[in-house]
């Protein structure tokens, strides 16, 4: 699987889950867990850095980061 496609898919999942506001609480956490799970199941088996991932999810949820930036 191409790295760019993996990044874009991961960003789409994280963005969609975080912004869906499907839950009263825990949308950022759910988006983050989905992103980490996607990475662990991907053929590339990437390992995200926890603190950086948390900061990125907070930025994504607060509109400080765009979906395209999250993908890169």
Coordinates of N, CA and C in Angstrom, one line a residue:
X1 N 0.9 -1.2 0.0 CA 0.0 0.0 0.0 C 0.9 1.2 0.0
X2 N 0.5 2.2 -0.8 CA 1.3 3.4 -0.9 C 1.2 4.3 0.4
X3 N 2.3 4.8 0.8 CA 2.3 5.6 2.1 C 1.4 6.8 2.0
X4 N 1.3 7.5 0.9 CA 0.4 8.7 0.8 C -1.0 8.3 0.9
X5 N -1.4 7.1 0.3 CA -2.8 6.6 0.5 C -3.1 6.3 1.9
X6 N -2.1 5.6 2.6 CA -2.3 5.3 4.0 C -2.5 6.5 4.8
X7 N -1.7 7.5 4.6 CA -1.8 8.8 5.4 C -3.1 9.5 5.1
X8 N -3.6 9.5 3.9 CA -4.8 10.2 3.6 C -6.0 9.4 4.2
X9 N -6.0 8.1 4.1 CA -7.0 7.3 4.7 C -7.1 7.5 6.2
X10 N -5.9 7.4 6.8 CA -5.8 7.7 8.3 C -6.4 9.0 8.7
X11 N -6.0 10.1 7.9 CA -6.5 11.4 8.2 C -8.0 11.5 8.0
X12 N -8.5 10.8 7.0 CA -10.0 10.9 6.8 C -10.7 10.2 7.9
X13 N -10.2 9.1 8.4 CA -10.9 8.4 9.6 C -10.8 9.3 10.8
X14 N -9.6 9.8 11.1 CA -9.5 10.6 12.3 C -10.3 11.9 12.3
X15 N -10.3 12.5 11.1 CA -11.0 13.8 10.9 C -12.5 13.5 11.0
X16 N -13.0 12.5 10.3 CA -14.4 12.1 10.3 C -15.0 11.8 11.7
X17 N -14.2 10.9 12.4 CA -14.7 10.5 13.7 C -14.6 11.6 14.7
X18 N -13.6 12.4 14.7 CA -13.4 13.6 15.6 C -14.5 14.6 15.4
X19 N -14.8 14.9 14.1 CA -15.8 16.0 13.8 C -17.2 15.5 13.7
X20 N -17.5 14.2 13.8 CA -18.8 13.7 13.7 C -19.6 14.1 14.9
X21 N -18.9 14.3 16.0 CA -19.6 14.6 17.3 C -20.7 13.6 17.6
X22 N -20.3 12.3 17.4 CA -21.3 11.2 17.6 C -21.5 10.9 19.1
X23 N -20.5 11.3 19.9 CA -20.6 11.1 21.3 C -20.7 12.4 22.1
X24 N -21.2 12.3 23.3 CA -21.3 13.5 24.1 C -19.9 13.9 24.6
X25 N -19.1 12.9 24.9 CA -17.7 13.1 25.3 C -16.8 12.0 24.6
X26 N -15.6 12.3 24.4 CA -14.7 11.3 23.9 C -14.5 11.2 22.4
X27 N -14.9 12.2 21.7 CA -14.7 12.2 20.2 C -13.3 12.2 19.8
X28 N -12.5 13.1 20.5 CA -11.0 13.1 20.1 C -10.3 11.8 20.5
X29 N -10.7 11.3 21.6 CA -10.1 10.0 22.0 C -10.5 8.9 21.1
X30 N -11.7 8.9 20.7 CA -12.2 7.8 19.7 C -11.5 8.0 18.4
X31 N -11.3 9.2 17.9 CA -10.6 9.4 16.7 C -9.2 9.0 16.7
X32 N -8.5 9.3 17.9 CA -7.1 8.9 18.1 C -7.0 7.4 18.1
X33 N -7.9 6.7 18.9 CA -7.8 5.3 19.0 C -8.0 4.6 17.6
X34 N -8.9 5.2 16.8 CA -9.2 4.7 15.5 C -7.9 4.9 14.6
X35 N -7.3 6.0 14.7 CA -6.0 6.3 14.0 C -4.9 5.3 14.4
X36 N -4.7 5.1 15.7 CA -3.7 4.2 16.1 C -4.0 2.8 15.7
X37 N -5.3 2.4 15.8 CA -5.6 1.0 15.4 C -5.4 0.8 13.9
X38 N -5.8 1.9 13.1 CA -5.5 1.8 11.6 C -4.0 1.6 11.4
X39 N -3.2 2.4 12.1 CA -1.7 2.3 11.9 C -1.2 0.9 12.2
X40 N -1.7 0.4 13.3 CA -1.2 -1.0 13.8 C -1.7 -2.1 12.8
X41 N -2.8 -1.9 12.2 CA -3.3 -2.9 11.2 C -2.8 -2.7 9.8
X42 N -2.2 -1.6 9.6 CA -1.7 -1.3 8.2 C -0.5 -2.2 7.9
X43 N -0.3 -2.5 6.6 CA 0.8 -3.3 6.2 C 2.2 -2.7 6.6
X44 N 2.2 -1.4 6.7 CA 3.5 -0.7 7.0 C 3.8 -0.8 8.5
X45 N 2.8 -1.1 9.3 CA 2.9 -1.2 10.7 C 3.7 0.0 11.4
X46 N 3.2 1.2 11.1 CA 3.8 2.4 11.7 C 3.4 2.5 13.2
X47 N 4.3 3.1 13.9 CA 4.1 3.2 15.4 C 4.1 4.7 15.7
X48 N 3.0 5.3 16.0 CA 2.9 6.7 16.3 C 3.5 7.1 17.6
X49 N 3.9 8.3 17.8 CA 4.4 8.8 19.1 C 3.2 9.3 19.8
X50 N 3.0 8.8 21.0 CA 1.8 9.1 21.8 C 1.6 10.6 22.0
X51 N 2.5 11.3 22.6 CA 2.3 12.7 22.9 C 2.1 13.5 21.6
X52 N 2.8 13.3 20.6 CA 2.6 14.0 19.3 C 1.2 13.7 18.8
X53 N 0.8 12.5 18.9 CA -0.5 12.1 18.4 C -1.6 12.7 19.1
X54 N -1.5 12.8 20.5 CA -2.5 13.5 21.3 C -2.6 15.0 20.9
X55 N -1.4 15.6 20.8 CA -1.4 17.1 20.4 C -2.1 17.3 19.0
X56 N -1.8 16.4 18.1 CA -2.3 16.5 16.7 C -3.8 16.3 16.8
X57 N -4.4 15.4 17.6 CA -5.8 15.2 17.7 C -6.5 16.4 18.3
X58 N -5.8 17.0 19.3 CA -6.4 18.2 19.9 C -6.4 19.4 18.8
X59 N -5.3 19.5 18.0 CA -5.3 20.5 17.0 C -6.4 20.3 15.9
X60 N -6.5 19.0 15.6 CA -7.5 18.7 14.6 C -8.9 19.0 15.1
X61 N -9.2 18.7 16.3 CA -10.6 19.0 16.9 C -10.8 20.5 17.0
X62 N -9.8 21.2 17.3 CA -10.0 22.7 17.5 C -9.8 23.5 16.2
X63 N -9.7 22.9 15.1 CA -9.5 23.5 13.8 C -8.2 24.2 13.7
X64 N -7.2 23.9 14.6 CA -5.9 24.5 14.4 C -5.1 23.7 13.4
X65 N -5.6 22.6 13.0 CA -4.9 21.8 11.9 C -6.0 21.3 10.9
X66 N -5.7 21.4 9.7 CA -6.6 20.9 8.6 C -6.4 19.5 8.4
X67 N -7.4 18.8 7.8 CA -7.3 17.4 7.4 C -6.1 17.1 6.6
X68 N -5.8 18.0 5.6 CA -4.6 17.8 4.7 C -3.3 17.8 5.5
X69 N -3.2 18.8 6.5 CA -2.0 18.8 7.3 C -1.8 17.6 8.1
X70 N -2.9 17.1 8.6 CA -2.9 15.9 9.5 C -2.4 14.7 8.7
X71 N -2.7 14.7 7.4 CA -2.3 13.5 6.6 C -0.8 13.5 6.3
X72 N -0.1 14.7 6.4 CA 1.3 14.7 6.0 C 2.2 14.5 7.2

